[in-house]
Amino acid sequence: MTQLLTIADLKEQAQRKVPKMFFDYADSGSWTEGTYRANESDFQKIKFRQRVAVDMSNRTLATTMIGEDVSMPVAIAPTGLTGMQWADGEILAAQACEEAGVPFTLSTMSICSIEAVAAATTKPFWFQLYVMRDREFAGSLIDRAKAVGCSALVLTLDLQIMGQRHKDIRNGLSTPSGFSLQRIWQLVTRPAWCFRMARSKNKTFGNIVGHAEGVSDMGSLGAWTTEQFDPRLSWDDVAWIKERWGGKLILKGILDPEDAKLAVKTGADAIIVSNHGGRQLDGACSSIEALPEIVEAVGKDIEVHMDGGIRSGQDVLKAVALGAKGVYIGRPFLYGLGAKGKEGVALSLDIIRSEMDVTLALCGKRDIKDVDRMLLKEGTYPTSK
Ligand code: GLV
């Protein structure tokens, strides 16, 4: 078997082990997937400054995100259907994060419920909220996250309506389920996945099924999102959500400096510069391109995080050098999970950690907290101008 040394290796393994419709769900962007690709490729243009003959001993990647200690500035992003990459995926990923000392964010559209993840972990995790037309239901999710001791609420602002991902339509993932031959074939060719899934209690949207009307299975995802996610979500809603939650609040999906300034006014603790992994507005700029302008606009007033396109520890360092206090990984951990379950998530974090550590050293730095744009070659990175 190939040695798993990079996130790309994990992706290749995951593709062999996860039924196509769920692998594709993770590995897709909207429409032309141009923004999805740009998220990754824009990182490649940025170059480091190699520095030599500096003491490289005693290095540390430890820092904080929203005041919480993290062993490196990397959190796990909220991703829908994580428990379909590998049975009980959210529980396994949360446990791997706990062991690695990094935050885990549970999606509203997770398979394992808030309570199931809480019961299987010992440290607080973060919860991501989608706001539904039924405000009481959204409120009840906030209450449930509070009840199990989640330490941050991540409010997603860029998915009132869903960007079209062609692969999901072709795989039948956005239509009510049925046993098409295509689906059955995708499952029977992944027997180990089916075996694990058959033994798991967590097979559908754990936060929703049994709590909200009209969602019974995987296949209702697209339909339910269209019907239930509230297209009227506005900045005014942030106020009642903040009030009901009463804890640390992170606003996700900011890509424009004007929106970043509005986000600051809400009194939130952090923003995430994000285009939803290229899954929403195709044709929007990459996250790393948007980052410097937003840091310039609000970096003194609020903690700025980013996600989108991180595929290595080097990418994390580039984002930190451009002003991100922390980043989130979505696909890299999903590929690890799909490849090897909990061990694979741990491996994805280890790969990123060691790439970051060695790069930091070869750039002549020992402490992640000292990283700024001097780490990068001038003229190769996006600026606020
Ligand atoms: C949901 O968050 C998605 O991007 O599919």
JSON list of C-alpha atoms and ligand atoms in Angstrom, two decimals, residues 25 78-81 107 109 128 130 156 159 162 165 168 221 229 252 276 279-280, ligand 1:
[
{"chain": "A", "resi": 25, "resn": "TYR", "atom": "CA", "xyz": [-20.03, 15.72, -2.00]},
{"chain": "A", "resi": 78, "resn": "PRO", "atom": "CA", "xyz": [-17.82, 22.36, 10.05]},
{"chain": "A", "resi": 79, "resn": "THR", "atom": "CA", "xyz": [-18.61, 20.01, 7.18]},
{"chain": "A", "resi": 80, "resn": "GLY", "atom": "CA", "xyz": [-21.96, 18.46, 6.36]},
{"chain": "A", "resi": 81, "resn": "LEU", "atom": "CA", "xyz": [-22.42, 14.67, 6.20]},
{"chain": "A", "resi": 107, "resn": "SER", "atom": "CA", "xyz": [-21.89, 21.26, 11.58]},
{"chain": "A", "resi": 109, "resn": "MET", "atom": "CA", "xyz": [-25.82, 19.23, 9.01]},
{"chain": "A", "resi": 128, "resn": "GLN", "atom": "CA", "xyz": [-21.81, 25.74, 13.63]},
{"chain": "A", "resi": 130, "resn": "TYR", "atom": "CA", "xyz": [-27.44, 27.47, 10.05]},
{"chain": "A", "resi": 156, "resn": "THR", "atom": "CA", "xyz": [-22.56, 30.70, 8.87]},
{"chain": "A", "resi": 159, "resn": "LEU", "atom": "CA", "xyz": [-25.54, 29.84, 2.76]},
{"chain": "A", "resi": 162, "resn": "MET", "atom": "CA", "xyz": [-27.31, 26.72, -1.73]},
{"chain": "A", "resi": 165, "resn": "ARG", "atom": "CA", "xyz": [-22.82, 21.50, -7.15]},
{"chain": "A", "resi": 168, "resn": "ASP", "atom": "CA", "xyz": [-24.47, 16.15, -6.21]},
{"chain": "A", "resi": 221, "resn": "LEU", "atom": "CA", "xyz": [-30.66, 17.39, 2.17]},
{"chain": "A", "resi": 229, "resn": "PHE", "atom": "CA", "xyz": [-32.72, 27.71, 5.33]},
{"chain": "A", "resi": 252, "resn": "LYS", "atom": "CA", "xyz": [-18.27, 32.58, 9.00]},
{"chain": "A", "resi": 276, "resn": "HIS", "atom": "CA", "xyz": [-17.48, 28.09, 1.75]},
{"chain": "A", "resi": 279, "resn": "ARG", "atom": "CA", "xyz": [-19.19, 25.73, -2.85]},
{"chain": "A", "resi": 280, "resn": "GLN", "atom": "CA", "xyz": [-21.34, 28.87, -2.93]},
{"chain": "B", "resi": 1, "resn": "GLV", "atom": "C1", "xyz": [-23.01, 22.64, 3.42]},
{"chain": "B", "resi": 1, "resn": "GLV", "atom": "O1", "xyz": [-22.50, 23.33, 4.26]},
{"chain": "B", "resi": 1, "resn": "GLV", "atom": "C2", "xyz": [-22.40, 22.41, 2.15]},
{"chain": "B", "resi": 1, "resn": "GLV", "atom": "O2", "xyz": [-21.55, 23.20, 1.74]},
{"chain": "B", "resi": 1, "resn": "GLV", "atom": "O3", "xyz": [-22.78, 21.41, 1.52]}
]
